[in-house]
């Protein structure tokens, strides 16, 4: 964990400066949208990495938590006309509750590795089915609108407001991830990722720390889901509860490098604009080509930097090694 | 001498196989206890039971008179019972430094103190020059030493060493033996249980020896007594590795 050379913090700082003036330049709506979505994914991927990267408990069902945050907010606002704050807290608490149940059931009884991953996928699928079937509450497959009065009352454009909100959320989660990485908790999670038995022999309460990582990650992801709902103003089960969203969060995080605090954000800020732009340029005429390009990108990254793009980044720009 | 760990009537079955059958023994304060026995005699199983990795089917484990049979491994570490693994289990993708650091974090209040402790331990075990090496790339002898370094960083009261000498060269064995002896003599740890295949080495270092065969305790006594025990000789006969 030697720290030498330029810290990625400096790059982050420059990025923040640029990011914070983007709306002032009044870019086309589409550009602002891509940056917002990229930041949202950077946020989601960093949250995912706390459990999927640091603790090595790969979840392919994180859309479940996005969905919980998004749907509870939507239902609270649309069906019950209650406050956004209630939606946020309910979303986060429910996510923690479900993460606790899933995590305890898996971690306590030795459901590890791929089997844990399957369990997370099952969770997302169950919630998907639930939302589809309870049409009177959730709007079913057609989705549900998310009326956010508070946002409309603001003096600035709601989209710009959203942009600053997600920028703030992104920065907060990245700094949290960094803080955790260089703390006792960070060491413990890495120990668990490397070898659970050895971690236990080092006096680490493996069950407790795995649960902690999962709950933290789920809560943050649910908050991301809340933002998703507010930003789009309309959510569907295919949008927020699909396996493809789960895969996208996990793969983007891994492409960037899930074992280091700035990896997932790096991945998202490179990959999401890439996929968004290719989709808008090619998606209409050549259906499937954007996905093909994304696949090629994944293969290249897997070949060149199997631990994530951050490796290349570290080699040429900064020296902040993951551990040792 | 006061006892520190007592195992009473421990039985552990794997399917139909009794890996441990009604084993009762004590580890006393200040002693180095050798645990020997042929392959599959239940040595590692006993370590696993004491350290909490296995729950015994019957019997109890006491630590300073307190029943600790059902505690999970990390709780036993809190009591001061720390083990090493026969097949070394370093955190493979981490450096030697970080491996020891994770051990040191168990007692240290903050990262700075843990770092300090780590540097001390690495120096003491002559691992400084490997400090930045990734542990999966280490040779066996160094890996074994790393296991002990990590265990020591946790400041244990009782150290359970599972075949810490296996796979070492004779020079490395001598070095390791003097290290183990010094740990006890300098009162770094109260007691050491050393499970070993290299019997000659154990004979040199242990105050007392217990012998397991097919899960049963067949002999107990000073190295000399055990070496002259006819049952023990029978178990080992023909192996040519006995003293």
Coordinates of N, CA and C in Angstrom, one line a residue, chain B residues 59-185:
Chain B
X59 N -17.7 -34.2 23.6 CA -16.5 -33.7 24.3 C -16.4 -32.2 24.4
X60 N -15.5 -31.7 25.2 CA -15.4 -30.3 25.4 C -14.0 -29.8 25.4
X61 N -13.9 -28.5 25.1 CA -12.6 -27.8 25.1 C -12.6 -26.7 26.1
X62 N -11.7 -26.7 27.1 CA -11.6 -25.7 28.1 C -10.4 -24.8 27.9
X63 N -10.6 -23.5 28.1 CA -9.4 -22.6 28.1 C -9.4 -21.9 29.5
X64 N -8.4 -22.1 30.2 CA -8.3 -21.6 31.6 C -9.6 -21.9 32.4
X65 N -10.1 -23.1 32.2 CA -11.3 -23.6 32.9 C -12.6 -23.2 32.3
X66 N -12.6 -22.4 31.3 CA -13.8 -21.9 30.7 C -14.1 -22.8 29.5
X67 N -15.4 -23.2 29.4 CA -15.8 -24.0 28.2 C -15.9 -23.2 27.0
X68 N -15.0 -23.5 26.0 CA -15.0 -22.7 24.8 C -15.3 -23.6 23.6
X69 N -15.9 -24.8 23.8 CA -16.1 -25.8 22.7 C -16.8 -25.1 21.5
X70 N -17.8 -24.3 21.8 CA -18.7 -23.9 20.7 C -18.4 -22.5 20.1
X71 N -17.3 -21.9 20.6 CA -17.0 -20.6 20.1 C -16.4 -20.7 18.7
X72 N -16.8 -19.8 17.8 CA -16.3 -19.7 16.4 C -14.8 -19.3 16.5
X73 N -14.1 -19.6 15.4 CA -12.6 -19.4 15.4 C -12.2 -18.0 15.8
X74 N -12.9 -16.9 15.3 CA -12.5 -15.6 15.6 C -12.6 -15.3 17.1
X75 N -13.6 -15.9 17.8 CA -13.8 -15.7 19.2 C -12.6 -16.4 20.0
X76 N -12.2 -17.5 19.4 CA -11.0 -18.2 20.1 C -9.8 -17.3 20.0
X77 N -9.7 -16.7 18.8 CA -8.5 -15.8 18.6 C -8.6 -14.7 19.7
X78 N -9.8 -14.2 20.0 CA -9.9 -13.2 21.0 C -9.5 -13.6 22.4
X79 N -9.7 -14.9 22.6 CA -9.2 -15.5 23.9 C -7.6 -15.6 23.9
X80 N -7.1 -15.7 22.7 CA -5.6 -15.8 22.6 C -5.1 -17.1 22.0
X81 N -6.0 -17.8 21.4 CA -5.6 -19.1 20.8 C -5.5 -18.9 19.3
X82 N -4.3 -18.9 18.8 CA -4.0 -18.6 17.4 C -3.3 -19.8 16.8
X83 N -3.8 -20.1 15.6 CA -3.2 -21.3 14.9 C -2.5 -20.9 13.6
X84 N -1.7 -21.8 13.1 CA -1.2 -21.7 11.7 C -1.8 -22.9 10.9
X85 N -1.6 -22.9 9.6 CA -2.2 -23.9 8.8 C -1.1 -24.8 8.2
X86 N -1.5 -26.1 8.1 CA -0.5 -27.1 7.6 C -0.2 -26.7 6.1
X87 N -1.3 -26.6 5.3 CA -1.1 -26.1 4.0 C -1.2 -24.6 4.1
X88 N -0.1 -23.9 4.0 CA -0.1 -22.5 4.4 C -1.2 -21.7 3.7
X89 N -1.8 -20.8 4.4 CA -2.9 -20.0 3.9 C -2.5 -18.5 4.0
X90 N -1.5 -18.1 3.2 CA -1.3 -16.6 3.2 C -2.4 -16.0 2.4
X91 N -2.6 -14.7 2.5 CA -3.5 -14.0 1.6 C -2.7 -13.8 0.3
X92 N -3.0 -14.7 -0.6 CA -2.0 -15.0 -1.7 C -1.7 -13.7 -2.5
X93 N -2.7 -12.9 -2.8 CA -2.4 -11.8 -3.7 C -1.9 -10.5 -3.0
X94 N -1.7 -10.7 -1.7 CA -1.2 -9.5 -0.9 C 0.3 -9.7 -0.6
X95 N 0.9 -8.6 -0.3 CA 2.3 -8.6 0.0 C 2.5 -9.2 1.4
X96 N 3.8 -9.6 1.6 CA 4.1 -10.2 2.9 C 3.8 -9.1 4.0
X97 N 4.1 -7.9 3.7 CA 3.8 -6.8 4.7 C 2.3 -6.8 5.1
X98 N 1.5 -6.8 4.0 CA 0.0 -6.7 4.3 C -0.5 -7.9 5.0
X99 N 0.1 -9.1 4.7 CA -0.3 -10.3 5.4 C -0.1 -10.1 6.9
X100 N 1.0 -9.7 7.3 CA 1.3 -9.5 8.7 C 0.5 -8.4 9.3
X101 N 0.3 -7.4 8.5 CA -0.5 -6.2 8.9 C -1.9 -6.6 9.3
X102 N -2.5 -7.5 8.5 CA -3.9 -8.0 8.8 C -3.9 -8.7 10.2
X103 N -2.8 -9.4 10.5 CA -2.7 -10.1 11.8 C -2.5 -9.0 12.9
X104 N -1.6 -8.0 12.6 CA -1.3 -7.0 13.6 C -2.6 -6.1 13.9
X105 N -3.4 -6.0 12.9 CA -4.6 -5.1 13.1 C -5.6 -5.7 14.2
X106 N -5.4 -7.0 14.5 CA -6.2 -7.6 15.5 C -6.1 -7.0 16.8
X107 N -4.8 -6.7 17.2 CA -4.6 -6.0 18.5 C -4.4 -4.5 18.4
X108 N -3.9 -4.1 17.3 CA -3.5 -2.6 17.2 C -4.8 -1.8 17.2
X109 N -4.7 -0.6 17.8 CA -5.8 0.3 17.8 C -6.0 1.0 16.4
X110 N -4.9 1.3 15.8 CA -5.1 2.0 14.5 C -4.0 1.5 13.5
X111 N -4.1 2.0 12.3 CA -3.3 1.5 11.2 C -1.8 1.8 11.5
X112 N -1.5 2.9 12.1 CA -0.2 3.3 12.4 C 0.5 2.4 13.4
X113 N -0.2 2.0 14.4 CA 0.3 1.1 15.4 C 0.5 -0.3 14.8
X114 N -0.4 -0.7 13.9 CA -0.4 -2.0 13.3 C 0.9 -2.0 12.3
X115 N 1.1 -0.9 11.7 CA 2.2 -0.8 10.8 C 3.6 -1.0 11.5
X116 N 3.6 -0.3 12.7 CA 4.8 -0.4 13.5 C 5.1 -1.8 14.0
X117 N 4.0 -2.4 14.4 CA 4.1 -3.8 14.9 C 4.5 -4.7 13.8
X118 N 4.0 -4.5 12.6 CA 4.3 -5.3 11.4 C 5.8 -5.2 11.1
X119 N 6.3 -4.0 11.2 CA 7.8 -3.8 10.9 C 8.6 -4.6 11.9
X120 N 8.2 -4.5 13.2 CA 8.9 -5.2 14.2 C 9.0 -6.7 13.9
X121 N 7.8 -7.2 13.7 CA 7.6 -8.7 13.5 C 8.4 -9.1 12.3
X122 N 8.4 -8.4 11.2 CA 9.1 -8.7 10.0 C 10.6 -8.8 10.2
X123 N 11.0 -7.9 11.0 CA 12.5 -7.8 11.4 C 12.8 -9.0 12.2
X124 N 12.0 -9.3 13.2 CA 12.3 -10.4 14.1 C 12.3 -11.7 13.4
X125 N 11.5 -11.9 12.4 CA 11.4 -13.2 11.7 C 12.3 -13.1 10.4
X126 N 13.1 -12.1 10.3 CA 14.0 -12.0 9.1 C 13.2 -12.1 7.8
X127 N 12.1 -11.3 7.8 CA 11.3 -11.3 6.6 C 11.3 -10.0 5.8
X128 N 12.1 -9.1 6.4 CA 12.1 -7.7 5.8 C 12.3 -7.7 4.3
X129 N 13.3 -8.5 3.9 CA 13.6 -8.3 2.4 C 12.5 -8.9 1.5
X130 N 11.6 -9.6 2.1 CA 10.4 -10.1 1.3 C 9.2 -9.2 1.5
X131 N 9.3 -8.2 2.3 CA 8.2 -7.3 2.7 C 7.3 -7.0 1.5
X132 N 7.8 -6.6 0.4 CA 7.0 -6.2 -0.7 C 6.6 -7.3 -1.7
X133 N 7.1 -8.5 -1.4 CA 6.8 -9.6 -2.4 C 5.4 -10.1 -2.2
X134 N 4.7 -10.5 -3.3 CA 3.4 -11.0 -3.2 C 3.5 -12.4 -2.7
X135 N 2.7 -12.8 -1.7 CA 3.0 -14.0 -0.9 C 2.8 -15.3 -1.7
X136 N 2.0 -15.3 -2.7 CA 1.9 -16.5 -3.5 C 3.2 -16.9 -4.2
X137 N 4.1 -15.9 -4.4 CA 5.3 -16.1 -5.1 C 6.4 -16.6 -4.2
X138 N 6.2 -16.7 -2.9 CA 7.2 -17.1 -2.0 C 7.5 -18.6 -2.0
X139 N 8.8 -18.9 -1.7 CA 9.1 -20.4 -1.5 C 8.5 -20.9 -0.2
X140 N 8.3 -22.2 -0.2 CA 7.6 -22.8 1.0 C 8.2 -22.4 2.3
X141 N 9.5 -22.4 2.5 CA 10.1 -22.1 3.8 C 9.7 -20.7 4.2
X142 N 9.6 -19.7 3.3 CA 9.3 -18.4 3.7 C 7.8 -18.3 4.0
X143 N 7.0 -19.1 3.2 CA 5.6 -19.1 3.5 C 5.3 -19.5 4.9
X144 N 6.0 -20.6 5.3 CA 5.8 -21.1 6.7 C 6.2 -20.1 7.7
X145 N 7.2 -19.3 7.4 CA 7.7 -18.3 8.4 C 6.7 -17.2 8.4
X146 N 6.1 -16.9 7.2 CA 5.1 -15.8 7.1 C 3.8 -16.2 8.0
X147 N 3.5 -17.5 7.9 CA 2.3 -18.0 8.8 C 2.6 -17.7 10.2
X148 N 3.8 -17.9 10.7 CA 4.1 -17.7 12.1 C 4.2 -16.2 12.4
X149 N 4.7 -15.5 11.4 CA 4.8 -14.0 11.6 C 3.4 -13.4 11.8
X150 N 2.5 -13.9 10.9 CA 1.1 -13.4 11.0 C 0.5 -13.7 12.3
X151 N 0.7 -15.0 12.8 CA 0.2 -15.5 14.0 C 0.7 -14.6 15.2
X152 N 2.0 -14.4 15.2 CA 2.7 -13.7 16.3 C 2.2 -12.2 16.3
X153 N 1.9 -11.7 15.2 CA 1.4 -10.3 15.1 C 0.1 -10.2 15.9
X154 N -0.6 -11.3 16.2 CA -1.8 -11.2 16.9 C -1.6 -11.4 18.4
X155 N -0.3 -11.4 18.8 CA 0.1 -11.6 20.2 C -0.7 -12.7 20.9
X156 N -0.5 -13.9 20.5 CA -1.3 -15.0 21.0 C -0.8 -15.4 22.4
X157 N -1.7 -16.1 23.2 CA -1.3 -16.7 24.4 C -0.9 -18.2 24.1
X158 N -1.7 -18.8 23.3 CA -1.4 -20.2 22.9 C -1.2 -20.2 21.4
X159 N -0.2 -20.8 21.0 CA 0.1 -20.9 19.5 C 0.0 -22.4 19.1
X160 N -0.9 -22.6 18.1 CA -1.1 -24.0 17.6 C -0.4 -24.1 16.3
X161 N 0.7 -24.8 16.2 CA 1.5 -24.8 14.9 C 1.2 -26.1 14.2
X162 N 0.6 -26.0 13.1 CA 0.2 -27.3 12.3 C 1.3 -27.5 11.3
X163 N 2.2 -28.4 11.6 CA 3.3 -28.8 10.7 C 4.0 -27.6 10.1
X164 N 4.5 -26.8 11.0 CA 5.3 -25.7 10.6 C 6.6 -26.0 10.0
X165 N 7.1 -27.3 10.2 CA 8.4 -27.7 9.7 C 8.3 -28.5 8.4
X166 N 7.1 -28.9 8.1 CA 7.0 -29.8 6.9 C 7.5 -29.1 5.6
X167 N 8.3 -29.7 4.9 CA 8.8 -29.1 3.6 C 10.0 -28.2 3.7
X168 N 10.5 -28.1 4.9 CA 11.6 -27.2 5.1 C 13.0 -28.0 5.0
X169 N 14.0 -27.3 4.6 CA 15.3 -27.9 4.6 C 15.8 -28.0 6.0
X170 N 16.9 -28.8 6.2 CA 17.3 -29.1 7.6 C 17.8 -27.8 8.2
X171 N 18.4 -26.9 7.4 CA 18.9 -25.7 8.0 C 17.7 -24.8 8.4
X172 N 16.7 -24.8 7.6 CA 15.5 -24.0 7.9 C 14.8 -24.6 9.1
X173 N 14.8 -25.9 9.3 CA 14.2 -26.6 10.4 C 14.9 -26.1 11.7
X174 N 16.2 -26.1 11.7 CA 17.0 -25.7 12.9 C 16.6 -24.2 13.3
X175 N 16.6 -23.4 12.2 CA 16.3 -22.0 12.5 C 14.9 -21.9 13.1
X176 N 13.9 -22.6 12.5 CA 12.6 -22.5 13.0 C 12.5 -23.0 14.4
X177 N 13.2 -24.1 14.7 CA 13.1 -24.7 16.1 C 13.6 -23.7 17.1
X178 N 14.7 -23.0 16.7 CA 15.3 -22.1 17.7 C 14.3 -20.9 17.9
X179 N 13.6 -20.5 16.8 CA 12.6 -19.5 16.9 C 11.5 -19.9 17.8
X180 N 11.0 -21.1 17.6 CA 9.9 -21.6 18.4 C 10.3 -21.6 19.9
X181 N 11.5 -22.1 20.1 CA 12.0 -22.2 21.5 C 12.1 -20.8 22.1
X182 N 12.6 -19.9 21.4 CA 12.8 -18.5 21.9 C 11.4 -17.9 22.2
X183 N 10.4 -18.2 21.5 CA 9.1 -17.6 21.7 C 8.6 -18.0 23.1
X184 N 8.8 -19.3 23.5 CA 8.4 -19.7 24.8 C 9.4 -19.2 25.8
X185 N 10.7 -19.3 25.6 CA 11.6 -18.9 26.6 C 11.5 -17.4 26.9

